Structure formats: structure tokens, C-alpha cells
Amino acid sequence: MVVLGIETSCDETAVALVDEARRVRAEAVLSQIADHAPYGGVVPEIAARAHLDHLDGLISRVMTQAGARFADLDAVAATAGPGLIGGLIVGTTMAKALAAATGKRFLAINHLEGHALSARLGADVEFPYLLLLVSGGHCQLLAVEGVGRYVRLGTTLDDAAGEAFDKTAKLLGLPFPGGPAVERAALGRNPARFPLPRPMRGRPGCDFSFSGLKTAVRHAVAALPPGPPMAADVGDLCAAFQQAVGDVMVDRTANALAMFRARHGEPTTLVAAGGVAANLYLRLRLEALASDKAVRLAVPPQKYCTDNGAMIAWAGIERLRVGLADDADAKPRPRWPLDPISSGAAPSVLPS
Ligand code: KG4
Ligand code: ZN
């Protein structure tokens, strides 16, 4: 089985060709960071235009690199949500057109399902597992029972984890995206110099909250001497912030493991996915938790933590394997929760 995956939900145009043997035959990612940098955030219209300008070129490049023809494909998969509507329309329209023109199946992929299954692209990870999904738009703990079967155990009450990294970076004058910049600045710095809160730590359940932490960073920045902050202050604050996020993440995930156990029996695997899971400090913290709780930690390679086409193609393969496909009526959905409980509706799937 070979699937072409298209990801255009935010500010990365990404395409990949993946097969059932978990081989990424070719892939391409075009980041729009430079296009949005002058505006200090992602501008939806600029993002949609950039996807439109580059998507066909990326698809040709990936097909050529893989030495593949459209006739070799089993399906074309595109992210159909959640995300920015302009980009979702560009990606799904392209995928539907390609599928229709070549007589292949079309798959409307939930971006979060792409992240959720991404660990299975690189390793043998059996269902069910506990998933910590931490990205720029989401921060959730879910029980993954199987393809298309997700039960949300906890979520953020305000900001997503990646958003907290991005806002902290902005407060400190670091570039977007904030996560990698904060991680770099924190390397070798002193996390104990600035006391920051650990929101939700010790509370029952496994919800998150990051807005108080962000406010504490803002107060700490305001208390620094006037003028641009010194590199040492920035580094120490980043280290303190990252440690606070790590403490909260470990506490919440430990509770989620207990919640998972009550529902599904002894968990064997903890998966961390999404852009924030690329953070090596946080990976170490989760590694320590996993070893303490006698579960295995599975994290995709760094390039498959942040948005990419391979995870969309892979989610397509997983869905095809269980007999799921979509038709050309499937609409892009800017909001699209992963678990049917919170969306209040069954997933939009048709048997193929
Ligand atoms: O999964 P992703 O690429 O896009 C979304 O689906 O949102 O995640 C992007 C988020 C951004 O907020 C970015 O700052 C964060 O992931 N991120 C990181 C790191 N790399 C990316 N956060 C912390 N540490 C990193 N190394
Ligand atoms: Zn993402």
C-alpha cells in the first residue's frame, strides 16, 4: 500500500510518499516562517496563498524523488482539519482532484490523528497506549484504543503547550517558533534563579493550564533591569520555564497513566507526539517518568514531531488498513476534535 500525504493546516506545506512497510519513500517540507515573521504570527491569508503557490511543485518533487507514478498510489490523503480554513481547502481540493483524476481513493485526515499515530510510523507501538499530544494548538492526554478510537482524558483549560513556548519566546525577544528558541537558550542555564508556578500540579485529573505560567514569565521579565534583557537572564528564564513545563507535564501524565489503568488495564506504552515532543529536555523528563512507572516511552523522530506530510500519509495507510476512506463530499473542518465524545458527532468516515 502506498499513500501520498498532504499537510497544509498551518504554516508548513508538507508532502510525503509512504508505504505500508513504514518506508518514507520521499518527503518535502516547506516552512513559511520567513513569510509570516514580519507580522509576528501566522497570517491565514498569507499561509493559504503560500500553500497554493508551492503545493503542486512539492508534490511533483516528491513523486520524482520517489520514482513513483500516480498509478502506483493506493490513495491520496490530506489534512482536512483542524487548522486554518484556507490551507485546509488548498490541501483537500488538491488531494480530491488528484484522487479523482487518477481513480484513487481520497482520505480526509484529522491532523491530530496524524500526530496520534506518528509514533507507529517509526516503531512497533501496539494499541492501546496513552498519548500525550503537545503541539502549537493542542495539549491533551488521550487513550488511543485503535485507529479512529480516541478517548480524551484531559486537555488544556487555556493555552496549548507550544503556544506557551511561543508566547514565552516572544516576551523574551526570541524568534518564532518559540519552542526550539527557548530550548536552545535554556541549554546549560540555571532553572532555579527565577521561581515560576507549576499550574495544576497536584490536582486530581490530568488537565493542563499554562496562562498563569506565561503571566509569571511576563512579571519576571518586567522585574529585570530596563532595556533589552541580557542573554544570561533570557537563558535562566527559559530554563526555569522549561523546567516548570516539565514538572507539570510529568505530574499530569502520571495521573493520566492511573486513569488509563482504571479503564484499559496496565499501560505498556506512553507516546509523546506533536511539535513540543521534539524538545529533548521534556523527552528526558518523560523518559524518567516512564521508567519510574515501568512503561515504555515512544516518541517519533524529531522531524515527525513537528508538522510533516509523512504522518498524514501514514494515518491514511492506517485508516485504509481498517477499511476507512472518505468521499469527495468530505469537507474541511477548521475545528475537529479527535474524540467523538467531545465533538458530539461520529467521525466522518465511510466504509470504502
Ligand atoms: O505540531 P506542530 O508542528 O504544529 C501544530 O500542530 O501546532 O507544533 C508546533 C509547536 C510550536 O508551538 C513550536 O514552538 C513547538 O511546537 N515546538 C517546540 C519545539 N519544537 C517545536 N516546543 C518546545 N521545544 C521544541 N524543541
Ligand atoms: Zn501539528
Short mmCIF file of C-alpha atoms and ligand atoms in Angstrom, two decimals:
data_model
loop_
_atom_site.label_atom_id
_atom_site.label_comp_id
_atom_site.label_asym_id
_atom_site.label_seq_id
_atom_site.Cartn_x
_atom_site.Cartn_y
_atom_site.Cartn_z
CA MET A 1 0.00 0.00 0.00
CA VAL A 2 1.36 3.43 -0.97
CA VAL A 3 -0.21 6.73 0.06
CA LEU A 4 0.61 10.32 -0.81
CA GLY A 5 0.12 12.60 2.22
CA ILE A 6 -0.53 16.35 2.05
CA GLU A 7 -0.33 18.67 5.07
CA THR A 8 -1.41 22.32 4.77
CA SER A 9 -3.25 23.03 8.02
CA CYS A 10 -0.98 25.79 9.31
CA ASP A 11 2.30 27.33 8.15
CA GLU A 12 4.06 24.32 6.68
CA THR A 13 3.39 22.93 3.24
CA ALA A 14 4.39 19.29 3.54
CA VAL A 15 4.12 16.28 1.24
CA ALA A 16 5.32 12.69 1.63
CA LEU A 17 5.00 9.33 -0.03
CA VAL A 18 4.81 6.50 2.49
CA ASP A 19 4.28 2.76 2.12
CA GLU A 20 2.79 0.10 4.33
CA ALA A 21 6.26 -1.17 5.28
CA ARG A 22 6.69 2.22 7.06
CA ARG A 23 9.13 3.45 4.44
CA VAL A 24 9.03 7.17 3.76
CA ARG A 25 9.92 6.94 0.08
CA ALA A 26 10.25 10.71 -0.37
CA GLU A 27 9.20 13.81 1.51
CA ALA A 28 9.36 17.59 1.33
CA VAL A 29 8.51 20.31 3.83
CA LEU A 30 8.40 24.00 3.01
CA SER A 31 8.24 26.24 6.05
CA GLN A 32 6.58 29.65 5.70
CA ILE A 33 8.24 31.08 8.81
CA ALA A 34 10.01 33.81 6.84
CA ASP A 35 6.72 34.85 5.15
CA HIS A 36 5.00 35.39 8.49
CA ALA A 37 7.95 36.72 10.53
CA PRO A 38 7.31 40.42 9.77
CA TYR A 39 3.79 40.07 11.27
CA GLY A 40 4.83 38.26 14.48
CA GLY A 41 2.48 35.32 13.89
CA VAL A 42 0.83 33.22 11.20
CA VAL A 43 -1.35 35.33 8.83
CA PRO A 44 -4.07 33.00 7.46
CA GLU A 45 -4.32 34.66 4.02
CA ILE A 46 -0.55 34.60 3.51
CA ALA A 47 -0.48 30.95 4.59
CA ALA A 48 -3.25 29.95 2.15
CA ARG A 49 -1.57 31.80 -0.72
CA ALA A 50 1.81 30.18 0.03
CA HIS A 51 0.26 26.69 0.13
CA LEU A 52 -1.38 27.40 -3.21
CA ASP A 53 1.88 28.64 -4.73
CA HIS A 54 4.01 25.70 -3.61
CA LEU A 55 1.89 22.60 -3.17
CA ASP A 56 1.94 21.32 -6.77
CA GLY A 57 5.72 21.83 -7.01
CA LEU A 58 6.28 19.88 -3.79
CA ILE A 59 4.06 17.03 -4.97
CA SER A 60 5.99 16.78 -8.28
CA ARG A 61 9.28 16.85 -6.39
CA VAL A 62 8.22 14.06 -4.02
CA MET A 63 6.85 11.87 -6.83
CA THR A 64 10.04 12.36 -8.86
CA GLN A 65 12.35 11.71 -5.89
CA ALA A 66 10.48 8.50 -5.10
CA GLY A 67 10.49 7.47 -8.76
CA ALA A 68 6.73 6.93 -8.41
CA ARG A 69 3.80 7.44 -10.77
CA PHE A 70 0.29 8.37 -9.67
CA ALA A 71 -0.80 4.96 -10.94
CA ASP A 72 1.33 3.40 -8.16
CA LEU A 73 -0.68 5.09 -5.41
CA ASP A 74 -3.46 3.48 -3.42
CA ALA A 75 -4.82 6.76 -2.11
CA VAL A 76 -4.22 10.47 -1.67
CA ALA A 77 -4.57 11.72 1.91
CA ALA A 78 -4.83 15.34 3.01
CA THR A 79 -5.28 17.06 6.34
CA ALA A 80 -8.94 18.15 6.48
CA GLY A 81 -8.78 19.75 9.93
CA PRO A 82 -8.38 21.13 12.48
CA GLY A 83 -6.49 24.15 11.16
CA LEU A 84 -6.71 27.33 9.10
CA ILE A 85 -9.56 27.01 6.62
CA GLY A 86 -7.69 28.49 3.62
CA GLY A 87 -4.87 25.98 3.87
CA LEU A 88 -7.27 23.10 4.50
CA ILE A 89 -9.20 23.99 1.34
CA VAL A 90 -5.99 24.12 -0.71
CA GLY A 91 -4.77 20.73 0.55
CA THR A 92 -8.05 18.82 0.39
CA THR A 93 -9.01 20.26 -3.01
CA MET A 94 -5.66 19.21 -4.44
CA ALA A 95 -5.97 15.73 -2.92
CA LYS A 96 -9.55 15.25 -4.15
CA ALA A 97 -8.60 16.43 -7.64
CA LEU A 98 -5.58 14.11 -7.80
CA ALA A 99 -7.62 11.19 -6.50
CA ALA A 100 -10.44 11.84 -8.96
CA ALA A 101 -8.11 12.29 -11.94
CA THR A 102 -6.16 9.11 -11.20
CA GLY A 103 -9.02 6.94 -9.95
CA LYS A 104 -7.59 6.59 -6.43
CA ARG A 105 -9.22 6.84 -3.05
CA PHE A 106 -9.27 10.10 -1.09
CA LEU A 107 -8.68 10.29 2.65
CA ALA A 108 -9.65 13.29 4.79
CA ILE A 109 -7.24 13.09 7.70
CA ASN A 110 -7.64 14.67 11.10
CA HIS A 111 -4.31 16.43 11.76
CA LEU A 112 -4.44 15.27 15.39
CA GLU A 113 -4.84 11.67 14.25
CA GLY A 114 -1.71 12.23 12.16
CA HIS A 115 0.20 13.21 15.31
CA ALA A 116 -1.52 10.47 17.35
CA LEU A 117 -0.40 7.66 15.04
CA SER A 118 3.00 9.15 14.12
CA ALA A 119 4.86 7.02 16.70
CA ARG A 120 3.70 3.88 14.87
CA LEU A 121 5.46 5.05 11.71
CA GLY A 122 8.87 4.63 13.34
CA ALA A 123 8.40 1.80 15.84
CA ASP A 124 6.23 -1.14 16.85
CA VAL A 125 3.74 0.55 19.13
CA GLU A 126 0.71 -1.58 19.95
CA PHE A 127 -2.77 -0.30 20.83
CA PRO A 128 -3.91 0.75 23.36
CA TYR A 129 -1.48 3.41 24.51
CA LEU A 130 -1.50 6.65 26.42
CA LEU A 131 -0.85 9.64 24.18
CA LEU A 132 0.49 12.99 25.31
CA LEU A 133 -0.31 15.23 22.35
CA VAL A 134 1.54 18.51 22.71
CA SER A 135 1.62 20.94 19.80
CA GLY A 136 1.13 24.59 18.97
CA GLY A 137 -2.63 24.28 19.03
CA HIS A 138 -3.28 21.35 21.38
CA CYS A 139 -2.30 19.91 24.71
CA GLN A 140 -4.18 16.71 25.51
CA LEU A 141 -3.84 13.32 27.13
CA LEU A 142 -5.74 10.62 25.28
CA ALA A 143 -6.23 6.90 25.45
CA VAL A 144 -5.60 5.63 21.92
CA GLU A 145 -7.64 2.43 21.63
CA GLY A 146 -7.14 1.95 17.90
CA VAL A 147 -7.32 3.78 14.58
CA GLY A 148 -10.16 6.29 14.86
CA ARG A 149 -10.76 5.38 18.50
CA TYR A 150 -9.64 8.06 20.93
CA VAL A 151 -10.79 8.87 24.45
CA ARG A 152 -9.75 12.21 25.83
CA LEU A 153 -8.64 12.05 29.45
CA GLY A 154 -7.51 15.64 29.87
CA THR A 155 -6.87 18.84 27.96
CA THR A 156 -5.66 22.37 28.48
CA LEU A 157 -8.02 24.87 30.04
CA ASP A 158 -6.33 27.76 28.23
CA ASP A 159 -3.11 27.79 26.18
CA ALA A 160 -1.58 24.81 24.39
CA ALA A 161 1.94 23.79 25.43
CA GLY A 162 3.52 25.00 22.19
CA GLU A 163 1.61 28.26 22.45
CA ALA A 164 3.10 28.76 25.93
CA PHE A 165 6.59 28.23 24.47
CA ASP A 166 5.81 30.67 21.64
CA LYS A 167 4.46 33.36 23.96
CA THR A 168 7.37 32.99 26.37
CA ALA A 169 9.79 33.34 23.48
CA LYS A 170 8.01 36.49 22.33
CA LEU A 171 8.21 38.02 25.83
CA LEU A 172 11.95 37.35 25.81
CA GLY A 173 12.56 38.69 22.31
CA LEU A 174 13.29 35.24 20.87
CA PRO A 175 12.18 34.29 17.35
CA PHE A 176 9.11 32.30 16.24
CA PRO A 177 8.57 29.36 16.59
CA GLY A 178 9.41 29.78 20.24
CA GLY A 179 9.90 26.14 21.22
CA PRO A 180 13.27 25.50 19.57
CA ALA A 181 14.49 29.01 20.53
CA VAL A 182 13.56 28.54 24.21
CA GLU A 183 15.14 25.09 24.25
CA ARG A 184 18.40 26.44 22.79
CA ALA A 185 18.53 29.43 25.15
CA ALA A 186 17.89 27.19 28.20
CA LEU A 187 20.82 24.87 27.47
CA GLY A 188 23.25 24.89 30.39
CA ARG A 189 21.41 27.71 32.21
CA ASN A 190 20.17 27.90 35.82
CA PRO A 191 16.49 26.89 36.20
CA ALA A 192 16.43 27.76 39.92
CA ARG A 193 17.09 31.51 39.65
CA PHE A 194 13.53 32.50 38.76
CA PRO A 195 10.80 30.77 40.81
CA LEU A 196 7.85 30.07 38.49
CA PRO A 197 4.50 28.41 39.31
CA ARG A 198 3.53 24.86 38.37
CA PRO A 199 -0.14 25.32 37.36
CA MET A 200 -2.44 22.31 38.08
CA ARG A 201 0.34 20.25 39.71
CA GLY A 202 -1.08 18.04 42.44
CA ARG A 203 -4.68 18.49 41.29
CA PRO A 204 -6.84 15.46 40.50
CA GLY A 205 -7.32 14.59 36.83
CA CYS A 206 -4.94 15.45 34.02
CA ASP A 207 -5.98 18.83 32.66
CA PHE A 208 -3.37 21.50 31.97
CA SER A 209 -3.21 25.26 32.31
CA PHE A 210 -0.39 27.46 31.07
CA SER A 211 -1.68 31.02 31.22
CA GLY A 212 -0.51 31.57 34.83
CA LEU A 213 2.95 30.39 33.91
CA LYS A 214 3.09 32.78 30.97
CA THR A 215 1.95 35.66 33.24
CA ALA A 216 4.67 34.76 35.76
CA VAL A 217 7.25 34.92 32.96
CA ARG A 218 5.89 38.34 31.98
CA HIS A 219 6.25 39.59 35.58
CA ALA A 220 9.79 38.21 35.79
CA VAL A 221 10.70 40.00 32.55
CA ALA A 222 9.16 43.24 33.84
CA ALA A 223 11.29 43.00 37.00
CA LEU A 224 14.54 42.83 35.01
CA PRO A 225 16.67 45.97 34.62
CA PRO A 226 15.32 48.25 31.87
CA GLY A 227 16.48 47.72 28.29
CA PRO A 228 16.83 44.55 26.26
CA PRO A 229 17.28 41.53 28.56
CA MET A 230 20.78 40.10 28.93
CA ALA A 231 21.43 36.69 27.35
CA ALA A 232 22.06 35.17 30.81
CA ASP A 233 18.67 36.41 32.09
CA VAL A 234 16.91 35.10 29.00
CA GLY A 235 18.65 31.74 29.35
CA ASP A 236 17.85 31.37 33.05
CA LEU A 237 14.21 32.31 32.47
CA CYS A 238 13.93 29.83 29.59
CA ALA A 239 15.45 27.09 31.77
CA ALA A 240 13.02 27.94 34.59
CA PHE A 241 10.06 27.96 32.19
CA GLN A 242 11.05 24.67 30.60
CA GLN A 243 11.52 23.03 34.00
CA ALA A 244 8.10 24.26 35.12
CA VAL A 245 6.51 22.81 31.95
CA GLY A 246 8.39 19.56 32.55
CA ASP A 247 7.19 19.33 36.18
CA VAL A 248 3.59 19.92 35.15
CA MET A 249 3.80 17.51 32.22
CA VAL A 250 5.21 14.73 34.41
CA ASP A 251 2.58 15.29 37.12
CA ARG A 252 -0.35 15.36 34.66
CA THR A 253 0.92 12.38 32.67
CA ALA A 254 1.39 10.33 35.87
CA ASN A 255 -2.28 10.95 36.72
CA ALA A 256 -3.29 10.08 33.16
CA LEU A 257 -1.43 6.76 33.42
CA ALA A 258 -3.52 5.96 36.50
CA MET A 259 -6.72 6.98 34.67
CA PHE A 260 -5.69 4.84 31.71
CA ARG A 261 -5.05 1.88 34.03
CA ALA A 262 -8.55 2.13 35.52
CA ARG A 263 -10.10 1.96 32.05
CA HIS A 264 -7.77 -0.18 29.95
CA GLY A 265 -5.63 -2.13 32.41
CA GLU A 266 -1.90 -1.79 32.87
CA PRO A 267 -0.47 0.66 30.29
CA THR A 268 2.61 -0.57 28.45
CA THR A 269 3.45 2.44 26.32
CA LEU A 270 3.40 6.19 26.69
CA VAL A 271 3.58 8.07 23.39
CA ALA A 272 4.51 11.75 23.20
CA ALA A 273 3.80 13.45 19.87
CA GLY A 274 3.36 16.92 18.36
CA GLY A 275 5.85 19.75 17.98
CA VAL A 276 6.61 20.13 21.69
CA ALA A 277 7.61 16.45 21.87
CA ALA A 278 10.65 17.46 19.80
CA ASN A 279 12.03 19.09 22.98
CA LEU A 280 14.94 17.00 24.27
CA TYR A 281 14.70 18.23 27.86
CA LEU A 282 10.99 17.30 28.02
CA ARG A 283 11.77 13.93 26.45
CA LEU A 284 14.25 13.23 29.23
CA ARG A 285 11.67 14.15 31.85
CA LEU A 286 9.11 11.84 30.24
CA GLU A 287 11.73 9.12 29.91
CA ALA A 288 12.33 9.31 33.68
CA LEU A 289 8.59 9.14 34.36
CA ALA A 290 8.17 6.19 32.03
CA SER A 291 10.99 4.28 33.67
CA ASP A 292 9.56 5.08 37.13
CA LYS A 293 6.14 3.75 36.06
CA ALA A 294 7.58 0.77 34.15
CA VAL A 295 6.14 1.80 30.79
CA ARG A 296 7.93 2.34 27.51
CA LEU A 297 8.22 5.86 26.12
CA ALA A 298 7.81 6.12 22.34
CA VAL A 299 8.45 9.45 20.65
CA PRO A 300 8.65 9.92 16.87
CA PRO A 301 11.95 11.18 15.44
CA GLN A 302 12.14 14.97 15.84
CA LYS A 303 11.20 15.73 12.22
CA TYR A 304 7.98 13.74 12.63
CA CYS A 305 7.05 15.56 15.85
CA THR A 306 6.54 18.89 14.10
CA ASP A 307 4.10 19.06 11.20
CA ASN A 308 5.01 16.86 8.26
CA GLY A 309 3.45 15.01 5.34
CA ALA A 310 4.59 11.54 6.38
CA MET A 311 2.31 11.42 9.41
CA ILE A 312 -0.67 12.31 7.20
CA ALA A 313 0.23 9.63 4.64
CA TRP A 314 0.78 7.15 7.49
CA ALA A 315 -2.59 7.96 9.10
CA GLY A 316 -4.05 7.35 5.63
CA ILE A 317 -2.43 3.91 5.46
CA GLU A 318 -3.67 3.07 8.96
CA ARG A 319 -7.21 4.10 8.00
CA LEU A 320 -7.17 2.20 4.71
CA ARG A 321 -5.98 -0.91 6.54
CA VAL A 322 -9.08 -0.88 8.74
CA GLY A 323 -11.34 -0.20 5.77
CA LEU A 324 -11.91 3.53 6.19
CA ALA A 325 -11.96 6.03 3.35
CA ASP A 326 -13.76 9.26 2.56
CA ASP A 327 -15.59 10.55 -0.45
CA ALA A 328 -15.27 13.81 -2.34
CA ASP A 329 -18.02 15.35 -0.17
CA ALA A 330 -15.80 15.33 2.94
CA LYS A 331 -15.50 18.97 3.99
CA PRO A 332 -12.51 20.70 5.56
CA ARG A 333 -13.21 21.27 9.26
CA PRO A 334 -11.35 24.14 10.97
CA ARG A 335 -12.47 22.67 14.32
CA TRP A 336 -12.36 18.92 14.57
CA PRO A 337 -11.81 17.26 17.95
CA LEU A 338 -10.24 13.83 17.84
CA ASP A 339 -12.59 12.12 20.24
CA PRO A 340 -16.25 11.75 19.26
CA ILE A 341 -17.25 12.43 22.87
CA SER A 342 -16.01 15.99 22.81
CA SER A 343 -17.06 16.63 19.19
CA GLY A 344 -20.57 15.36 19.87
CA ALA A 345 -20.56 13.59 16.50
CA ALA A 346 -19.34 10.38 14.98
CA PRO A 347 -16.17 10.65 12.85
CA SER A 348 -16.96 11.45 9.20
CA VAL A 349 -15.99 8.16 7.65
CA LEU A 350 -17.50 5.90 5.06
CA PRO A 351 -16.55 2.27 4.53
CA SER A 352 -14.57 2.01 1.30
O1 KG4 B 1 2.90 20.03 15.78
P1 KG4 B 1 3.33 21.38 15.37
O2 KG4 B 1 4.43 21.47 14.32
O3 KG4 B 1 2.14 22.22 14.81
C1 KG4 B 1 0.87 22.17 15.40
O4 KG4 B 1 0.13 21.20 15.10
O5 KG4 B 1 0.60 23.07 16.21
O6 KG4 B 1 3.77 22.15 16.68
C2 KG4 B 1 4.30 23.43 16.62
C3 KG4 B 1 4.60 23.87 18.04
C4 KG4 B 1 5.06 25.31 18.14
O7 KG4 B 1 4.33 25.94 19.17
C5 KG4 B 1 6.52 25.19 18.48
O8 KG4 B 1 7.01 26.27 19.27
C6 KG4 B 1 6.55 23.89 19.25
O9 KG4 B 1 5.65 23.07 18.58
N1 KG4 B 1 7.89 23.30 19.23
C7 KG4 B 1 8.63 23.10 20.35
C8 KG4 B 1 9.88 22.60 19.90
N2 KG4 B 1 9.84 22.48 18.54
C9 KG4 B 1 8.60 22.92 18.15
N3 KG4 B 1 8.36 23.32 21.65
C10 KG4 B 1 9.32 23.05 22.53
N4 KG4 B 1 10.54 22.59 22.19
C11 KG4 B 1 10.87 22.35 20.89
N5 KG4 B 1 12.07 21.89 20.56
ZN ZN B 2 0.66 19.66 14.28
#
